[in-house]
Short mmCIF file of C-alpha atoms in Angstrom, two decimals:
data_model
loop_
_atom_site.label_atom_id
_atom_site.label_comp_id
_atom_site.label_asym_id
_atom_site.label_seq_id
_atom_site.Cartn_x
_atom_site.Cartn_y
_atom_site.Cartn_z
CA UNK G 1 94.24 88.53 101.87
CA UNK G 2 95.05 84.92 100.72
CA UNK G 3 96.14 82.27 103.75
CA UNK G 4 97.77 79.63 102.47
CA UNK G 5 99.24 76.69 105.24
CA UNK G 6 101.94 75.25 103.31
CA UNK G 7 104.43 73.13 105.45
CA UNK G 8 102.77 74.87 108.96
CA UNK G 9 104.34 78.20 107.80
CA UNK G 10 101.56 80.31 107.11
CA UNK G 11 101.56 83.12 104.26
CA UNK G 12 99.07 86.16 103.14
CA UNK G 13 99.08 87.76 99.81
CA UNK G 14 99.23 91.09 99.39
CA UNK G 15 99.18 93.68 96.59
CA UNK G 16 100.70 97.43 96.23
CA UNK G 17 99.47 98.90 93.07
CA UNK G 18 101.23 101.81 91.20
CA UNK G 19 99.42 104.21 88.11
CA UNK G 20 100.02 101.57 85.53
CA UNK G 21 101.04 98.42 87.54
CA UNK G 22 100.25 95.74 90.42
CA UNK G 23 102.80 93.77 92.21
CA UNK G 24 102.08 90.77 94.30
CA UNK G 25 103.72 89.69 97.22
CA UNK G 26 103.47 86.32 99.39
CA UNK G 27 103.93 87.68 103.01
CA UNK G 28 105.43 85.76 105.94
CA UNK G 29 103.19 86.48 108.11
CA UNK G 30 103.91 83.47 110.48
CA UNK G 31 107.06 84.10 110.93
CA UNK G 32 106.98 88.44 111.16
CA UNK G 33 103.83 88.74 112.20
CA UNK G 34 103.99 92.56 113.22
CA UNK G 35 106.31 93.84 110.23
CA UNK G 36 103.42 92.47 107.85
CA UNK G 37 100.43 93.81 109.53
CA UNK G 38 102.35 96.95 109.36
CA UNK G 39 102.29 96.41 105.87
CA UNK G 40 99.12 94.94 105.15
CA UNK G 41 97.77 98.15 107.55
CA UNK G 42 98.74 101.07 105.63
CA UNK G 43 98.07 99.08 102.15
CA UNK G 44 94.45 98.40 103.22
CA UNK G 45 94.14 102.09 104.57
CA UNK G 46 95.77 104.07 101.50
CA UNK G 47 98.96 105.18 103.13
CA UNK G 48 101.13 103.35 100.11
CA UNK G 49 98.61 104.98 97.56
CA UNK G 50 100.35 107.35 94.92
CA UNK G 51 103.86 106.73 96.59
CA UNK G 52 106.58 106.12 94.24
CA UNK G 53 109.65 104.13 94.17
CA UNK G 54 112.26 106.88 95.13
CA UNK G 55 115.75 105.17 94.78
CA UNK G 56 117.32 102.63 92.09
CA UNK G 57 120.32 100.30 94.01
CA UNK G 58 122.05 98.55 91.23
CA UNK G 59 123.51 96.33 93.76
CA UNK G 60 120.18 95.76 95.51
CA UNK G 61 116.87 96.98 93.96
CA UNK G 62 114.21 99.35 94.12
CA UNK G 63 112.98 101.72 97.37
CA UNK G 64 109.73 102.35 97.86
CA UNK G 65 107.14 103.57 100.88
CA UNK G 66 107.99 107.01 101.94
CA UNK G 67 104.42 107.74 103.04
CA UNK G 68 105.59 111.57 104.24
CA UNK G 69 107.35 112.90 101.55
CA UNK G 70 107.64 110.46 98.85
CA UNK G 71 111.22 110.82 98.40
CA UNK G 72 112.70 108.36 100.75
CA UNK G 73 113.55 110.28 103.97
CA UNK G 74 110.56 109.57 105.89
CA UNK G 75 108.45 107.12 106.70
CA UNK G 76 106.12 106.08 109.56
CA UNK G 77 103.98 102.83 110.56
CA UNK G 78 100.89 102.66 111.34
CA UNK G 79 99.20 104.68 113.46
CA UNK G 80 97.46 101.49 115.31
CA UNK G 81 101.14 100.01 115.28
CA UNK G 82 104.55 100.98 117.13
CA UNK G 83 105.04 104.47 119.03
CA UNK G 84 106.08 107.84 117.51
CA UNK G 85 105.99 106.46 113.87
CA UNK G 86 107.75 103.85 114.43
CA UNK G 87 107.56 100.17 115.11
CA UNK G 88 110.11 97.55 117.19
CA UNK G 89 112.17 95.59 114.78
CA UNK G 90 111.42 91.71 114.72
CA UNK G 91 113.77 89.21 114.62
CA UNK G 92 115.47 88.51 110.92
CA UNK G 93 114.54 84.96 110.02
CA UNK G 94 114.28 85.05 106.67
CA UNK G 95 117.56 86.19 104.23
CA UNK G 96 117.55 89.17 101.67
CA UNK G 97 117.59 87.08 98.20
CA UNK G 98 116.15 87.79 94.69
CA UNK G 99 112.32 88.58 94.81
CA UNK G 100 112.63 89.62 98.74
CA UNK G 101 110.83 92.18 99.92
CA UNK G 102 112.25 94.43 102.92
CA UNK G 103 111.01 96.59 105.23
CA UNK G 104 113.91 99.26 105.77
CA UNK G 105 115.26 99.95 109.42
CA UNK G 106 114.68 103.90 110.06
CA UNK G 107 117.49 103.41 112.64
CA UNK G 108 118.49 100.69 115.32
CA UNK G 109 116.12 97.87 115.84
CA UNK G 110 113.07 100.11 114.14
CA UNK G 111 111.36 100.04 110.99
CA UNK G 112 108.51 102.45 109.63
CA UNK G 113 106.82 101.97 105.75
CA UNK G 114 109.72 102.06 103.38
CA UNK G 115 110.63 98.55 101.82
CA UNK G 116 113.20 98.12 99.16
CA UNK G 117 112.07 95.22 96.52
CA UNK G 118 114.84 93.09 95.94
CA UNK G 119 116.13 92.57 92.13
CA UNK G 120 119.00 90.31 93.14
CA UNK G 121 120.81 88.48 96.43
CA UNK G 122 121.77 91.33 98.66
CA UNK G 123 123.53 89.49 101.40
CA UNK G 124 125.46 92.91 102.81
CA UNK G 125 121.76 94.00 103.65
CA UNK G 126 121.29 90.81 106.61
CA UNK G 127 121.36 91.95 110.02
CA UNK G 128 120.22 95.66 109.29
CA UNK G 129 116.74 95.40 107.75
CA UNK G 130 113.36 93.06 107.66
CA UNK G 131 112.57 90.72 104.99
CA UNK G 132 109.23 90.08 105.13
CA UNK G 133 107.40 89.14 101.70
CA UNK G 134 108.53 87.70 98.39
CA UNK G 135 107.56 89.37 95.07
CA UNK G 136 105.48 86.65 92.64
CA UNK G 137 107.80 85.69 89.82
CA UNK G 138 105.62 88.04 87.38
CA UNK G 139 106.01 91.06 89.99
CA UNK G 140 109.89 90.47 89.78
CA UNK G 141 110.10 90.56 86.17
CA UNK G 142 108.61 93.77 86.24
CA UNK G 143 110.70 95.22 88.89
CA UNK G 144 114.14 93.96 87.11
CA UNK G 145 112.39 95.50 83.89
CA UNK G 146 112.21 98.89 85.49
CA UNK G 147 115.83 98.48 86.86
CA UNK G 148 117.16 97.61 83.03
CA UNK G 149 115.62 100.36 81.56
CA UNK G 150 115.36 103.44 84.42
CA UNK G 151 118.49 106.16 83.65
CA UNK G 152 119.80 107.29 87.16
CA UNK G 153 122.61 110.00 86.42
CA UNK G 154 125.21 110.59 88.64
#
């Protein structure tokens, strides 16, 4: 956990690991301060450990953070966080660009663990889910790398 106080907006670092790589994210944790100690939460605890990103957007970017099943239709917070799973949805300040990270609405005005990375300016996703972190330019080369060059068939 890095605090940084650049321009009074304060900022954390945080890292999700998968088998064979670690992204970094700056988190707005001024500005959303309950969506990233969600986050922060179930990284620290072990709840994003050996999840997988579950869905490729093409017009959006990569889905990750089903803590319950691993395959995108579940998720929960926190257990010190929200009720039943889930936890109130904070205002949306910041805009879903390239390198964004999001925490997915699991319906109206909640959110749980899933978080889609961001691989390119996904305006149609403001007003319905939570940007709260941005990938480091290194992390978002490697997520556009594994959009290039995963096959999805359909």
């Amino acid at each position: 956990n890095n605090n940084n106080d650049n321009n009074n907006e304060q900022k954390s670092s945080n890292t999700t690991t998968s088998s064979t790589t670690t992204l970094h994210l700056d988190l707005a944790t001024a500005a959303l301060p309950e969506t990233t100690q969600n986050f922060l939460q179930l990284a620290k605890d072990g709840y994003y450990d050996n999840t997988t990103f579950y869905r490729l957007e093409s017009q959006t970017g990569l889905a990750a953070g089903d803590v319950q099943h691993l395959h995108g239709k579940g998720g929960h917070c926190h257990p010190d966080m929200g009720v039943y799973g889930v936890l109130p949805q904070e205002s949306m300040v910041l805009r879903h660009t390239k390198g964004m990270v999001t925490m997915l609405c699991a319906g109206v005005d909640r959110v749980d663990s899933r978080f889609l990375c961001c691989t390119q300016d996904a305006p149609q996703l403001d007003g319905y889910h939570v940007p709260f972190a941005k990938l480091t330019p290194e992390s978002l080369q490697i997520c556009e790398e594994w959009q290039k060059n995963i096959y999805t068939k359909r």
